[in-house]
PDB file of C-alpha atoms in Angstrom:
ATOM      1  CA  MET A   1      29.913 -22.686-230.081  1.00 70.00           C
ATOM      2  CA  ALA A   2      27.394 -25.699-230.234  1.00 79.00           C
ATOM      3  CA  THR A   3      24.293 -24.934-232.116  1.00 87.00           C
ATOM      4  CA  ASP A   4      20.804 -25.732-230.997  1.00 92.00           C
ATOM      5  CA  LEU A   5      18.402 -27.712-232.834  1.00 93.00           C
ATOM      6  CA  ASN A   6      14.435 -28.066-232.248  1.00 94.00           C
ATOM      7  CA  HIS A   7      13.266 -30.075-235.335  1.00 95.00           C
ATOM      8  CA  VAL A   8      10.398 -33.063-235.163  1.00 95.00           C
ATOM      9  CA  THR A   9       9.252 -35.296-237.581  1.00 96.00           C
ATOM     10  CA  ILE A  10       6.445 -37.576-236.450  1.00 96.00           C
ATOM     11  CA  ILE A  11       3.591 -39.752-238.495  1.00 95.00           C
ATOM     12  CA  GLY A  12       0.467 -40.806-236.815  1.00 95.00           C
ATOM     13  CA  ARG A  13      -3.458 -40.453-236.970  1.00 95.00           C
ATOM     14  CA  LEU A  14      -5.486 -37.754-235.691  1.00 96.00           C
ATOM     15  CA  THR A  15      -7.616 -38.267-232.948  1.00 95.00           C
ATOM     16  CA  ARG A  16     -10.127 -35.537-233.556  1.00 95.00           C
ATOM     17  CA  ASP A  17     -11.188 -33.444-236.375  1.00 95.00           C
ATOM     18  CA  ALA A  18      -9.009 -30.459-236.476  1.00 95.00           C
ATOM     19  CA  ASP A  19     -10.453 -27.021-235.439  1.00 95.00           C
ATOM     20  CA  LEU A  20      -9.863 -23.819-237.073  1.00 95.00           C
ATOM     21  CA  LYS A  21      -9.908 -20.753-235.320  1.00 95.00           C
ATOM     22  CA  TYR A  22      -8.925 -16.946-236.403  1.00 94.00           C
ATOM     23  CA  THR A  23      -7.040 -14.183-234.205  1.00 92.00           C
ATOM     24  CA  GLN A  24      -8.902 -10.767-234.091  1.00 93.00           C
ATOM     25  CA  ALA A  25      -6.402  -9.564-237.029  1.00 92.00           C
ATOM     26  CA  GLY A  26      -7.630 -12.408-239.181  1.00 92.00           C
ATOM     27  CA  PHE A  27      -4.820 -15.086-238.841  1.00 93.00           C
ATOM     28  CA  ALA A  28      -5.755 -18.482-239.202  1.00 94.00           C
ATOM     29  CA  ILE A  29      -4.941 -21.010-236.338  1.00 95.00           C
ATOM     30  CA  SER A  30      -5.934 -24.874-236.605  1.00 96.00           C
ATOM     31  CA  ASN A  31      -5.294 -27.205-233.792  1.00 96.00           C
ATOM     32  CA  PHE A  32      -5.633 -30.750-233.655  1.00 96.00           C
ATOM     33  CA  SER A  33      -3.793 -33.858-232.001  1.00 96.00           C
ATOM     34  CA  ILE A  34      -2.355 -37.302-233.135  1.00 96.00           C
ATOM     35  CA  ALA A  35      -1.901 -40.456-231.757  1.00 95.00           C
ATOM     36  CA  VAL A  36       1.456 -42.344-232.559  1.00 95.00           C
ATOM     37  CA  ASN A  37       1.396 -46.069-231.827  1.00 92.00           C
ATOM     38  CA  ARG A  38       4.520 -47.944-230.637  1.00 91.00           C
ATOM     39  CA  ARG A  39       5.317 -51.861-230.180  1.00 90.00           C
ATOM     40  CA  ARG A  40       7.675 -52.848-227.947  1.00 88.00           C
ATOM     41  CA  LYS A  41       8.571 -55.882-226.412  1.00 87.00           C
ATOM     42  CA  ASN A  42       8.304 -56.688-222.728  1.00 88.00           C
ATOM     43  CA  GLY A  43       9.799 -60.075-221.864  1.00 88.00           C
ATOM     44  CA  ASP A  44       8.202 -62.520-224.503  1.00 90.00           C
ATOM     45  CA  GLN A  45       5.107 -60.401-225.040  1.00 91.00           C
ATOM     46  CA  TRP A  46       4.817 -57.355-227.405  1.00 91.00           C
ATOM     47  CA  ILE A  47       2.927 -54.369-225.698  1.00 91.00           C
ATOM     48  CA  GLU A  48       1.012 -51.806-227.855  1.00 92.00           C
ATOM     49  CA  GLU A  49       1.530 -48.323-226.450  1.00 93.00           C
ATOM     50  CA  ALA A  50       0.008 -44.784-227.815  1.00 93.00           C
ATOM     51  CA  SER A  51       1.701 -41.391-227.025  1.00 94.00           C
ATOM     52  CA  PHE A  52      -0.368 -38.467-228.024  1.00 95.00           C
ATOM     53  CA  PHE A  53       0.871 -34.955-229.142  1.00 96.00           C
ATOM     54  CA  GLU A  54      -1.270 -31.488-229.718  1.00 96.00           C
ATOM     55  CA  ILE A  55      -0.239 -30.012-233.138  1.00 96.00           C
ATOM     56  CA  SER A  56      -0.731 -26.255-234.201  1.00 95.00           C
ATOM     57  CA  LEU A  57      -1.007 -25.459-238.003  1.00 95.00           C
ATOM     58  CA  TYR A  58      -0.868 -21.488-238.883  1.00 94.00           C
ATOM     59  CA  GLY A  59      -2.077 -19.568-241.790  1.00 93.00           C
ATOM     60  CA  LYS A  60      -2.813 -20.209-245.300  1.00 93.00           C
ATOM     61  CA  SER A  61      -2.020 -23.779-244.761  1.00 93.00           C
ATOM     62  CA  ALA A  62      -4.459 -24.193-241.518  1.00 94.00           C
ATOM     63  CA  GLU A  63      -7.357 -22.731-243.662  1.00 93.00           C
ATOM     64  CA  THR A  64      -6.387 -25.201-246.616  1.00 93.00           C
ATOM     65  CA  LEU A  65      -6.179 -28.303-245.180  1.00 94.00           C
ATOM     66  CA  LYS A  66      -8.998 -28.119-242.370  1.00 93.00           C
ATOM     67  CA  PRO A  67     -11.364 -30.098-244.463  1.00 94.00           C
ATOM     68  CA  TYR A  68      -8.778 -33.106-244.668  1.00 94.00           C
ATOM     69  CA  LEU A  69      -7.764 -33.318-241.075  1.00 95.00           C
ATOM     70  CA  ILE A  70     -10.385 -35.461-239.988  1.00 94.00           C
ATOM     71  CA  LYS A  71     -10.367 -38.104-237.029  1.00 95.00           C
ATOM     72  CA  GLY A  72      -8.649 -41.196-238.127  1.00 94.00           C
ATOM     73  CA  LYS A  73      -6.749 -39.590-240.986  1.00 95.00           C
ATOM     74  CA  GLN A  74      -3.008 -40.844-240.987  1.00 95.00           C
ATOM     75  CA  VAL A  75      -0.482 -37.602-241.467  1.00 95.00           C
ATOM     76  CA  ALA A  76       3.154 -36.791-241.276  1.00 96.00           C
ATOM     77  CA  ILE A  77       3.966 -33.756-239.619  1.00 96.00           C
ATOM     78  CA  ASP A  78       7.145 -31.802-239.965  1.00 96.00           C
ATOM     79  CA  GLY A  79       7.830 -29.056-237.235  1.00 96.00           C
ATOM     80  CA  GLU A  80       9.536 -27.849-233.890  1.00 96.00           C
ATOM     81  CA  LEU A  81       8.505 -28.171-230.316  1.00 96.00           C
ATOM     82  CA  ARG A  82       7.391 -25.148-228.255  1.00 95.00           C
ATOM     83  CA  GLN A  83       6.366 -24.677-224.779  1.00 94.00           C
ATOM     84  CA  ASP A  84       3.371 -22.752-224.204  1.00 91.00           C
ATOM     85  CA  ARG A  85       3.430 -21.416-220.373  1.00 94.00           C
ATOM     86  CA  TRP A  86       0.709 -19.759-218.493  1.00 92.00           C
ATOM     87  CA  GLU A  87      -0.471 -18.958-214.959  1.00 94.00           C
ATOM     88  CA  GLN A  88      -3.415 -20.872-213.700  1.00 92.00           C
ATOM     89  CA  ASP A  89      -5.170 -20.243-210.010  1.00 93.00           C
ATOM     90  CA  GLY A  90      -1.873 -18.923-208.922  1.00 92.00           C
ATOM     91  CA  GLN A  91       0.010 -22.112-210.194  1.00 94.00           C
ATOM     92  CA  SER A  92       2.392 -21.894-213.310  1.00 94.00           C
ATOM     93  CA  ARG A  93       1.378 -24.357-216.038  1.00 94.00           C
ATOM     94  CA  SER A  94       3.005 -25.446-219.278  1.00 94.00           C
ATOM     95  CA  LYS A  95       2.279 -27.919-222.309  1.00 93.00           C
ATOM     96  CA  VAL A  96       4.688 -28.738-225.182  1.00 94.00           C
ATOM     97  CA  VAL A  97       3.174 -28.517-228.622  1.00 95.00           C
ATOM     98  CA  ILE A  98       4.526 -28.980-231.888  1.00 96.00           C
ATOM     99  CA  VAL A  99       4.132 -26.148-234.366  1.00 96.00           C
ATOM    100  CA  ALA A 100       3.806 -27.812-237.855  1.00 95.00           C
ATOM    101  CA  ASN A 101       6.103 -26.455-240.664  1.00 94.00           C
ATOM    102  CA  ASN A 102       4.639 -29.030-243.292  1.00 94.00           C
ATOM    103  CA  VAL A 103       1.936 -31.312-242.973  1.00 94.00           C
ATOM    104  CA  GLN A 104       1.724 -34.418-245.197  1.00 94.00           C
ATOM    105  CA  LEU A 105      -1.797 -36.149-245.538  1.00 93.00           C
ATOM    106  CA  LEU A 106      -0.719 -40.178-245.915  1.00 91.00           C
ATOM    107  CA  GLY A 107      -2.922 -43.113-247.250  1.00 75.00           C
ATOM    108  CA  GLY A 108      -5.482 -44.626-244.956  1.00 58.00           C
ATOM    109  CA  ASN A 109      -8.436 -42.988-243.459  1.00 53.00           C
ATOM    110  CA  ALA A 110     -10.308 -44.557-240.568  1.00 54.00           C
ATOM    111  CA  GLY A 111     -12.935 -41.792-240.805  1.00 50.00           C
ATOM    112  CA  GLY A 112     -14.019 -43.010-244.190  1.00 48.00           C
ATOM    113  CA  GLY A 113     -14.911 -39.494-245.415  1.00 47.00           C
ATOM    114  CA  GLY A 114     -13.246 -36.669-247.609  1.00 46.00           C
ATOM    115  CA  ASN A 115     -12.154 -36.507-250.832  1.00 46.00           C
ATOM    116  CA  VAL A 116      -8.507 -36.882-250.693  1.00 44.00           C
ATOM    117  CA  PRO A 117      -6.193 -37.911-253.469  1.00 43.00           C
ATOM    118  CA  ALA A 118      -4.804 -41.364-253.035  1.00 40.00           C
ATOM    119  CA  GLY A 119      -1.126 -40.378-252.877  1.00 42.00           C
ATOM    120  CA  GLY A 120      -1.862 -38.074-249.995  1.00 45.00           C
ATOM    121  CA  TYR A 121      -1.331 -34.250-250.385  1.00 46.00           C
ATOM    122  CA  SER A 122       1.539 -32.095-248.998  1.00 47.00           C
ATOM    123  CA  GLN A 123       0.658 -28.578-247.842  1.00 48.00           C
ATOM    124  CA  PRO A 124       4.162 -26.781-246.493  1.00 49.00           C
ATOM    125  CA  THR A 125       4.242 -23.507-244.810  1.00 48.00           C
ATOM    126  CA  ARG A 126       7.338 -22.470-245.488  1.00 48.00           C
ATOM    127  CA  GLY A 127       8.505 -22.333-249.305  1.00 43.00           C
ATOM    128  CA  SER A 128       8.878 -25.618-249.849  1.00 41.00           C
ATOM    129  CA  TYR A 129       7.946 -27.994-252.612  1.00 38.00           C
ATOM    130  CA  GLN A 130       4.276 -28.056-253.583  1.00 41.00           C
ATOM    131  CA  PRO A 131       2.386 -30.552-256.021  1.00 40.00           C
ATOM    132  CA  ARG A 132       0.507 -29.066-258.697  1.00 39.00           C
ATOM    133  CA  MET A 133      -3.233 -30.362-259.057  1.00 38.00           C
ATOM    134  CA  GLN A 134      -5.056 -31.410-262.257  1.00 38.00           C
ATOM    135  CA  GLU A 135      -8.920 -31.142-263.129  1.00 39.00           C
ATOM    136  CA  PRO A 136     -10.910 -34.207-262.263  1.00 40.00           C
ATOM    137  CA  SER A 137     -10.692 -36.804-264.786  1.00 41.00           C
ATOM    138  CA  GLY A 138     -11.983 -40.590-265.057  1.00 40.00           C
ATOM    139  CA  PRO A 139     -14.559 -42.308-263.259  1.00 42.00           C
ATOM    140  CA  ALA A 140     -13.738 -41.526-259.912  1.00 42.00           C
ATOM    141  CA  GLY A 141     -13.470 -37.567-260.757  1.00 42.00           C
ATOM    142  CA  GLY A 142     -10.805 -37.173-257.815  1.00 41.00           C
ATOM    143  CA  TYR A 143      -7.792 -34.913-258.140  1.00 40.00           C
ATOM    144  CA  GLU A 144      -4.518 -36.364-258.561  1.00 42.00           C
ATOM    145  CA  PRO A 145      -0.967 -34.619-257.954  1.00 42.00           C
ATOM    146  CA  GLN A 146       1.175 -34.324-260.629  1.00 42.00           C
ATOM    147  CA  TYR A 147       4.965 -33.971-259.864  1.00 41.00           C
ATOM    148  CA  ASP A 148       7.506 -32.732-262.117  1.00 45.00           C
ATOM    149  CA  SER A 149      10.254 -35.134-261.951  1.00 41.00           C
ATOM    150  CA  PRO A 150      13.435 -34.994-263.853  1.00 45.00           C
ATOM    151  CA  TYR A 151      13.639 -38.424-264.347  1.00 44.00           C
ATOM    152  CA  GLY A 152      10.343 -38.618-266.289  1.00 45.00           C
ATOM    153  CA  GLY A 153       7.263 -40.740-265.686  1.00 44.00           C
ATOM    154  CA  GLY A 154       4.055 -39.596-263.782  1.00 46.00           C
ATOM    155  CA  ASN A 155       2.445 -41.083-260.549  1.00 48.00           C
ATOM    156  CA  ASP A 156       2.463 -44.657-261.871  1.00 48.00           C
ATOM    157  CA  SER A 157       5.972 -45.133-263.712  1.00 51.00           C
ATOM    158  CA  PHE A 158       9.337 -45.544-262.615  1.00 50.00           C
ATOM    159  CA  PRO A 159      12.369 -44.848-264.482  1.00 53.00           C
ATOM    160  CA  GLU A 160      14.534 -47.621-265.833  1.00 59.00           C
ATOM    161  CA  ASP A 161      17.748 -45.878-265.310  1.00 60.00           C
ATOM    162  CA  ILE A 162      18.254 -44.964-261.736  1.00 57.00           C
ATOM    163  CA  PRO A 163      20.810 -42.149-261.260  1.00 59.00           C
ATOM    164  CA  PHE A 164      22.837 -43.824-258.404  1.00 50.00           C
TER     165      PHE A 164
END
Protein backbone atom coordinates (compact mmCIF):
# COMPACT_ATOMS: atom_id res chain seq x y z
CA MET A 1 0.00 0.00 0.00
CA ALA A 2 1.35 3.45 -0.91
CA THR A 3 2.01 6.05 1.76
CA ASP A 4 0.93 9.63 1.14
CA LEU A 5 3.40 12.45 1.68
CA ASN A 6 2.65 16.12 2.23
CA HIS A 7 5.92 18.02 2.71
CA VAL A 8 7.09 21.41 1.40
CA THR A 9 10.43 23.20 1.71
CA ILE A 10 10.55 26.65 0.16
CA ILE A 11 12.77 29.75 0.31
CA GLY A 12 11.51 33.21 -0.52
CA ARG A 13 11.07 36.78 0.70
CA LEU A 14 8.16 38.12 2.72
CA THR A 15 5.78 40.27 0.68
CA ARG A 16 4.28 41.89 3.79
CA ASP A 17 4.86 42.00 7.54
CA ALA A 18 3.41 39.03 9.39
CA ASP A 19 0.19 39.61 11.26
CA LEU A 20 -0.51 37.97 14.61
CA LYS A 21 -3.99 37.04 15.81
CA TYR A 22 -5.30 34.98 18.67
CA THR A 23 -8.21 32.55 18.82
CA GLN A 24 -10.81 32.92 21.58
CA ALA A 25 -8.88 30.24 23.47
CA GLY A 26 -5.68 32.35 23.29
CA PHE A 27 -3.87 30.29 20.63
CA ALA A 28 -1.53 32.41 18.44
CA ILE A 29 -1.83 32.37 14.63
CA SER A 30 0.52 34.30 12.34
CA ASN A 31 -0.15 34.71 8.63
CA PHE A 32 2.22 36.08 6.00
CA SER A 33 3.09 35.52 2.38
CA ILE A 34 6.33 35.00 0.51
CA ALA A 35 7.43 35.49 -3.06
CA VAL A 36 9.69 32.92 -4.68
CA ASN A 37 11.60 34.13 -7.72
CA ARG A 38 12.50 31.86 -10.57
CA ARG A 39 14.50 32.36 -13.75
CA ARG A 40 13.84 30.35 -16.84
CA LYS A 41 15.08 30.51 -20.37
CA ASN A 42 12.60 31.23 -23.15
CA GLY A 43 14.45 30.98 -26.45
CA ASP A 44 17.49 33.24 -26.10
CA GLN A 45 16.08 35.34 -23.25
CA TRP A 46 15.97 34.77 -19.51
CA ILE A 47 12.58 35.47 -17.97
CA GLU A 48 12.07 36.27 -14.28
CA GLU A 49 8.90 34.92 -12.71
CA ALA A 50 7.56 35.17 -9.18
CA SER A 51 5.21 32.79 -7.40
CA PHE A 52 3.38 33.84 -4.24
CA PHE A 53 2.51 31.56 -1.32
CA GLU A 54 0.45 32.10 1.82
CA ILE A 55 2.03 30.81 5.05
CA SER A 56 0.40 30.07 8.42
CA LEU A 57 2.45 29.67 11.59
CA TYR A 58 0.92 28.60 14.89
CA GLY A 59 1.56 28.68 18.63
CA LYS A 60 4.60 29.98 20.46
CA SER A 61 6.61 30.16 17.23
CA ALA A 62 4.09 32.63 15.79
CA GLU A 63 4.53 34.89 18.82
CA THR A 64 8.31 34.57 18.97
CA LEU A 65 9.00 35.20 15.29
CA LYS A 66 6.45 37.99 14.73
CA PRO A 67 8.97 40.87 15.23
CA TYR A 68 11.39 39.31 12.73
CA LEU A 69 8.91 38.47 9.97
CA ILE A 70 9.03 41.79 8.15
CA LYS A 71 8.54 42.63 4.50
CA GLY A 72 11.61 41.79 2.39
CA LYS A 73 13.12 39.32 4.89
CA GLN A 74 14.32 36.08 3.31
CA VAL A 75 13.02 32.93 5.01
CA ALA A 76 13.12 29.18 4.54
CA ILE A 77 9.86 27.42 5.31
CA ASP A 78 9.49 23.73 6.04
CA GLY A 79 5.91 22.57 6.33
CA GLU A 80 2.93 20.97 4.68
CA LEU A 81 0.16 22.01 2.32
CA ARG A 82 -3.37 22.52 3.59
CA GLN A 83 -6.42 23.27 1.48
CA ASP A 84 -8.92 25.59 3.15
CA ARG A 85 -12.48 25.26 1.83
CA TRP A 86 -15.45 27.55 2.40
CA GLU A 87 -18.59 28.78 0.73
CA GLN A 88 -19.07 32.41 -0.31
CA ASP A 89 -22.16 33.81 -2.02
CA GLY A 90 -23.37 30.28 -2.72
CA GLN A 91 -20.14 29.25 -4.47
CA SER A 92 -17.55 26.80 -3.17
CA ARG A 93 -14.12 28.38 -2.70
CA SER A 94 -10.75 26.99 -1.73
CA LYS A 95 -7.20 28.17 -1.12
CA VAL A 96 -3.98 26.23 -0.59
CA VAL A 97 -1.85 27.45 2.32
CA ILE A 98 1.55 26.25 3.57
CA VAL A 99 1.37 25.41 7.29
CA ALA A 100 4.87 26.01 8.63
CA ASN A 101 6.46 23.40 10.88
CA ASN A 102 9.81 25.23 10.89
CA VAL A 103 10.76 28.79 9.91
CA GLN A 104 14.41 29.71 9.34
CA LEU A 105 15.33 33.39 9.06
CA LEU A 106 18.01 33.80 6.41
CA GLY A 107 20.61 36.47 5.57
CA GLY A 108 19.38 39.45 3.57
CA ASN A 109 16.79 41.91 4.75
CA ALA A 110 15.45 44.20 2.06
CA GLY A 111 13.27 45.88 4.70
CA GLY A 112 16.38 47.17 6.50
CA GLY A 113 15.00 46.89 10.05
CA GLY A 114 15.02 44.47 12.91
CA ASN A 115 17.74 43.17 15.18
CA VAL A 116 18.21 39.74 13.64
CA PRO A 117 21.38 37.71 14.17
CA ALA A 118 23.67 37.61 11.14
CA GLY A 119 23.47 33.82 10.84
CA GLY A 120 19.69 33.75 10.96
CA TYR A 121 17.51 32.23 13.65
CA SER A 122 15.54 29.05 13.44
CA GLN A 123 12.30 28.69 15.34
CA PRO A 124 11.05 25.14 14.99
CA THR A 125 7.48 24.35 15.88
CA ARG A 126 7.81 20.60 16.37
CA GLY A 127 10.60 19.39 18.66
CA SER A 128 13.64 19.90 16.45
CA TYR A 129 16.98 21.62 17.06
CA GLN A 130 17.03 25.13 18.54
CA PRO A 131 20.13 27.32 18.89
CA ARG A 132 20.85 28.72 22.33
CA MET A 133 21.36 32.46 22.49
CA GLN A 134 24.15 34.20 24.39
CA GLU A 135 24.02 37.64 26.02
CA PRO A 136 24.92 40.71 23.93
CA SER A 137 28.64 41.26 23.52
CA GLY A 138 31.02 43.30 21.43
CA PRO A 139 30.42 46.68 19.83
CA ALA A 140 27.33 45.56 17.90
CA GLY A 141 25.64 44.23 21.05
CA GLY A 142 23.61 41.71 19.02
CA TYR A 143 22.76 38.14 19.85
CA GLU A 144 24.71 35.39 18.18
CA PRO A 145 23.51 31.79 18.08
CA GLN A 146 25.89 29.31 19.68
CA TYR A 147 25.75 25.80 18.30
CA ASP A 148 26.97 22.77 20.18
CA SER A 149 28.85 20.74 17.59
CA PRO A 150 30.45 17.35 18.08
CA TYR A 151 33.25 18.57 15.80
CA GLY A 152 34.21 21.56 17.95
CA GLY A 153 34.50 25.18 16.93
CA GLY A 154 32.01 27.99 17.05
CA ASN A 155 30.32 30.09 14.42
CA ASP A 156 33.53 31.13 12.70
CA SER A 157 35.60 27.95 12.76
CA PHE A 158 35.59 24.85 10.61
CA PRO A 159 37.01 21.52 11.74
CA GLU A 160 40.20 20.44 10.01
CA ASP A 161 39.34 16.75 10.17
CA ILE A 162 36.22 16.16 8.13
CA PRO A 163 34.55 12.88 9.22
CA PHE A 164 33.62 11.73 5.70
